[in-house]
Amino acid sequence: MKKEIKLKIKQDYAKKIKEGFPLIEKEALTNAEILSEEGQILHLMDERGRFIGKGYYGEQNKGYGWVLTRHQDETIDQAFFEKKIGVGLQKRSSFFKDNSTTAFRIFNGEGDGVGGLTIDYYEAFYVVSWYSEGIFAFKNQILKALQQLVEYKGIYEKKRFNTGGKYIDDDDFVTGERGEFPMIVKENDVQFSVHLNEGPMTGVFLDQRDVRKKIRDQYAEGKTVLNTFSYTGAFSVFAALGGATKTTSVDLANRSYPKTVEQFSINGIDYEAHDIKVMDVFEYFKYAVKKQLTFDMVVLDPPSFARSKKHRFSAAKDYKDLLKQAIAITEDNGVIVASTNYSGYGMGKFKGFIEKAFKETGHRYKIEEQFTLPSDFATTKEYKPGDYLKVVFIKKL
Ligand code: SAH
């Protein structure tokens, strides 16, 4: 077993941790210099030397690691991970029973008690994502724990350490049988083609499940839909299945075209009846204004940060302007689905951007729906940034 390192936490931060805050923030440490190897078990004390919790050292964004337990006699071993993952699985038991959805998250980082680790299920395959070298150091214990608990065909992994945005591995296979990719999974009876061994993304963002369903079931019928930052066209496919008269998908990445054709095709939709554009969304907005194109529904789902030849987008600074561009090409009584996965602000501030964008364009609006993460993406109320997803359906009046 690894030796525990004693770490002193500044008083204010110690109080937060005692109350359930799971992140060991960089500013919280009084003696960070003793951290030497990611994966070290940290014995956290307040400034008077009283025990407050145990965690591990793993650098991830603003943190030096995560708190794992507040019990001094609990050891961090395979049994510990088995317990945590077991509870995670139990919480998702209704997902396992529902045959209409075969891809979902079974373990969501600090929301399930182990920051830096997520596990997704894709029809008999599991994908384990490691968000730091530190959590990766527990790979053997965590995999053994998972293997004890579930039946699986194969396990894949995603190493998502801080590496300046570069993805590290070219083979993510871990154990079991290799899958044949692309493979088909289902979400509310819609087919998704996914690839578990093709870089960090698998072809579907599982956290938007409820939003896609809402669009299909209650918003798409008879509507024209513009889907920006469309990736594999997931929102377009759900809109088309919900009776949209036409969808237009716009994404800069070349791969988005064949991927979107594939998603339409496996769901029996004629992709030629829809527009799929490989281009910069910001150029598309200009083009739409010039051609006087308008839409009944506009989906905005940008990454937190994006950079193209001509444009730079940051969800922190530029979301209001993005909304203004969408408002300009949305029909009256049309709906803008504004989404962001930026964890730096919450729903309140996001709605502030919506308010400003409409005010500055001289339009009134009404919020029709709002979504945060779905239930399989468990969060803890003590850690707000973990509840990163914000989606608002806004009717332009
Ligand atoms: N809405 C998608 C996920 C979006 S992922 C879904 O539901 O599946 C973000 C996407 O934005 C990526 O596919 C990336 O290629 C695209 N992107 C980033 N900057 C862009 C830009 N300026 N114009 C168009 N697409 C962009």
GROMACS .gro file of N, CA and C and ligand atoms in nm, residues 192 201 203-208 212 227-236 250-256 277-284 299-313 339 341, ligand 1:
model
  179
  192PHE      N    1  -2.775   0.516  -3.250
  192PHE     CA    2  -2.654   0.597  -3.256
  192PHE      C    3  -2.539   0.508  -3.298
  201MET      N    4  -1.367   1.139  -2.824
  201MET     CA    5  -1.513   1.143  -2.835
  201MET      C    6  -1.565   1.015  -2.901
  203GLY      N    7  -1.884   0.982  -3.044
  203GLY     CA    8  -1.987   1.003  -3.146
  203GLY      C    9  -2.117   1.052  -3.086
  204VAL      N   10  -2.130   1.040  -2.955
  204VAL     CA   11  -2.252   1.092  -2.891
  204VAL      C   12  -2.217   1.149  -2.754
  205PHE      N   13  -2.279   1.263  -2.726
  205PHE     CA   14  -2.265   1.321  -2.593
  205PHE      C   15  -2.387   1.279  -2.511
  206LEU      N   16  -2.364   1.188  -2.418
  206LEU     CA   17  -2.476   1.125  -2.348
  206LEU      C   18  -2.552   1.222  -2.259
  207ASP      N   19  -2.487   1.332  -2.221
  207ASP     CA   20  -2.553   1.424  -2.126
  207ASP      C   21  -2.669   1.503  -2.188
  208GLN      N   22  -2.684   1.498  -2.319
  208GLN     CA   23  -2.793   1.573  -2.385
  208GLN      C   24  -2.916   1.486  -2.412
  212ARG      N   25  -3.252   1.601  -2.631
  212ARG     CA   26  -3.286   1.544  -2.762
  212ARG      C   27  -3.428   1.489  -2.763
  227ASN      N   28  -2.908   2.339  -3.674
  227ASN     CA   29  -2.830   2.276  -3.567
  227ASN      C   30  -2.685   2.320  -3.582
  228THR      N   31  -2.640   2.410  -3.494
  228THR     CA   32  -2.503   2.461  -3.506
  228THR      C   33  -2.409   2.383  -3.414
  229PHE      N   34  -2.282   2.375  -3.454
  229PHE     CA   35  -2.182   2.294  -3.382
  229PHE      C   36  -2.236   2.151  -3.373
  230SER      N   37  -2.274   2.098  -3.488
  230SER     CA   38  -2.362   1.980  -3.490
  230SER      C   39  -2.290   1.847  -3.470
  231TYR      N   40  -2.157   1.842  -3.486
  231TYR     CA   41  -2.079   1.720  -3.464
  231TYR      C   42  -2.137   1.604  -3.546
  232THR      N   43  -2.196   1.502  -3.485
  232THR     CA   44  -2.250   1.391  -3.565
  232THR      C   45  -2.398   1.411  -3.598
  233GLY      N   46  -2.450   1.529  -3.568
  233GLY     CA   47  -2.587   1.561  -3.608
  233GLY      C   48  -2.696   1.504  -3.516
  234ALA      N   49  -2.659   1.474  -3.393
  234ALA     CA   50  -2.755   1.410  -3.302
  234ALA      C   51  -2.886   1.489  -3.287
  235PHE      N   52  -2.875   1.619  -3.268
  235PHE     CA   53  -2.998   1.698  -3.253
  235PHE      C   54  -3.079   1.698  -3.383
  236SER      N   55  -3.010   1.697  -3.497
  236SER     CA   56  -3.081   1.698  -3.626
  236SER      C   57  -3.159   1.567  -3.644
  250VAL      N   58  -2.457   2.229  -3.910
  250VAL     CA   59  -2.336   2.303  -3.945
  250VAL      C   60  -2.223   2.271  -3.847
  251ASP      N   61  -2.114   2.222  -3.900
  251ASP     CA   62  -1.996   2.196  -3.817
  251ASP      C   63  -1.872   2.212  -3.904
  252LEU      N   64  -1.770   2.260  -3.843
  252LEU     CA   65  -1.644   2.291  -3.910
  252LEU      C   66  -1.562   2.166  -3.944
  253ALA      N   67  -1.578   2.061  -3.868
  253ALA     CA   68  -1.491   1.945  -3.883
  253ALA      C   69  -1.533   1.861  -4.004
  254ASN      N   70  -1.436   1.823  -4.085
  254ASN     CA   71  -1.465   1.740  -4.203
  254ASN      C   72  -1.537   1.611  -4.167
  255ARG      N   73  -1.499   1.552  -4.053
  255ARG     CA   74  -1.559   1.423  -4.015
  255ARG      C   75  -1.709   1.437  -3.994
  256SER      N   76  -1.756   1.560  -3.967
  256SER     CA   77  -1.898   1.574  -3.932
  256SER      C   78  -1.989   1.535  -4.049
  277LYS      N   79  -2.372   2.094  -4.360
  277LYS     CA   80  -2.270   2.186  -4.408
  277LYS      C   81  -2.144   2.177  -4.324
  278VAL      N   82  -2.032   2.156  -4.393
  278VAL     CA   83  -1.904   2.161  -4.324
  278VAL      C   84  -1.854   2.304  -4.338
  279MET      N   85  -1.880   2.384  -4.238
  279MET     CA   86  -1.831   2.522  -4.240
  279MET      C   87  -1.834   2.585  -4.102
  280ASP      N   88  -1.767   2.698  -4.093
  280ASP     CA   89  -1.762   2.773  -3.969
  280ASP      C   90  -1.902   2.829  -3.939
  281VAL      N   91  -1.951   2.803  -3.820
  281VAL     CA   92  -2.084   2.850  -3.780
  281VAL      C   93  -2.095   3.002  -3.796
  282PHE      N   94  -1.988   3.072  -3.762
  282PHE     CA   95  -1.996   3.219  -3.766
  282PHE      C   96  -2.004   3.269  -3.909
  283GLU      N   97  -1.945   3.196  -4.002
  283GLU     CA   98  -1.960   3.229  -4.145
  283GLU      C   99  -2.101   3.193  -4.190
  284TYR      N  100  -2.152   3.083  -4.136
  284TYR     CA  101  -2.288   3.042  -4.174
  284TYR      C  102  -2.390   3.149  -4.132
  299VAL      N  103  -3.053   2.546  -3.274
  299VAL     CA  104  -2.983   2.482  -3.162
  299VAL      C  105  -2.841   2.537  -3.156
  300LEU      N  106  -2.802   2.585  -3.039
  300LEU     CA  107  -2.666   2.636  -3.017
  300LEU      C  108  -2.598   2.546  -2.915
  301ASP      N  109  -2.500   2.472  -2.958
  301ASP     CA  110  -2.429   2.384  -2.864
  301ASP      C  111  -2.279   2.393  -2.887
  302PRO      N  112  -2.222   2.511  -2.861
  302PRO     CA  113  -2.079   2.528  -2.889
  302PRO      C  114  -1.992   2.463  -2.781
  303PRO      N  115  -1.867   2.433  -2.816
  303PRO     CA  116  -1.773   2.392  -2.711
  303PRO      C  117  -1.742   2.513  -2.623
  304SER      N  118  -1.684   2.490  -2.506
  304SER     CA  119  -1.652   2.602  -2.417
  304SER      C  120  -1.553   2.699  -2.481
  305PHE      N  121  -1.461   2.641  -2.558
  305PHE     CA  122  -1.364   2.723  -2.630
  305PHE      C  123  -1.352   2.670  -2.772
  306ALA      N  124  -1.349   2.760  -2.868
  306ALA     CA  125  -1.332   2.714  -3.005
  306ALA      C  126  -1.251   2.817  -3.081
  307ARG      N  127  -1.173   2.767  -3.172
  307ARG     CA  128  -1.090   2.857  -3.250
  307ARG      C  129  -1.091   2.808  -3.393
  308SER      N  130  -1.131   2.893  -3.483
  308SER     CA  131  -1.122   2.856  -3.624
  308SER      C  132  -1.033   2.960  -3.691
  309LYS      N  133  -1.015   2.949  -3.824
  309LYS     CA  134  -0.924   3.042  -3.893
  309LYS      C  135  -0.960   3.187  -3.863
  310LYS      N  136  -1.091   3.216  -3.872
  310LYS     CA  137  -1.130   3.356  -3.861
  310LYS      C  138  -1.191   3.393  -3.727
  311HIS      N  139  -1.231   3.293  -3.649
  311HIS     CA  140  -1.309   3.326  -3.530
  311HIS      C  141  -1.257   3.254  -3.406
  312ARG      N  142  -1.287   3.319  -3.296
  312ARG     CA  143  -1.249   3.266  -3.167
  312ARG      C  144  -1.374   3.274  -3.083
  313PHE      N  145  -1.406   3.169  -3.014
  313PHE     CA  146  -1.527   3.172  -2.931
  313PHE      C  147  -1.493   3.123  -2.792
  339SER      N  148  -2.738   2.604  -2.535
  339SER     CA  149  -2.673   2.506  -2.447
  339SER      C  150  -2.529   2.544  -2.422
  341ASN      N  151  -2.172   2.376  -2.197
  341ASN     CA  152  -2.115   2.285  -2.097
  341ASN      C  153  -2.000   2.354  -2.022
  398SAH     N1  154  -2.391   1.952  -3.062
  398SAH     C1  155  -2.308   1.833  -3.073
  398SAH     C2  156  -2.181   1.842  -2.995
  398SAH     C3  157  -2.094   1.960  -3.026
  398SAH     S1  158  -1.926   1.929  -2.999
  398SAH     C4  159  -2.388   1.711  -3.031
  398SAH     O1  160  -2.496   1.726  -2.977
  398SAH     O2  161  -2.342   1.600  -3.054
  398SAH     C5  162  -1.857   2.075  -3.061
  398SAH     C6  163  -1.845   2.077  -3.211
  398SAH     O3  164  -1.822   2.213  -3.248
  398SAH     C7  165  -1.731   1.997  -3.268
  398SAH     O4  166  -1.782   1.899  -3.356
  398SAH     C8  167  -1.646   2.101  -3.346
  398SAH     O5  168  -1.600   2.053  -3.470
  398SAH     C9  169  -1.746   2.211  -3.367
  398SAH     N2  170  -1.693   2.347  -3.386
  398SAH    C10  171  -1.604   2.413  -3.310
  398SAH     N3  172  -1.588   2.539  -3.355
  398SAH    C11  173  -1.670   2.554  -3.463
  398SAH    C12  174  -1.700   2.661  -3.552
  398SAH     N4  175  -1.641   2.781  -3.540
  398SAH     N5  176  -1.790   2.640  -3.648
  398SAH    C13  177  -1.850   2.520  -3.662
  398SAH     N6  178  -1.827   2.415  -3.580
  398SAH    C14  179  -1.738   2.432  -3.482
   0.00000   0.00000   0.00000
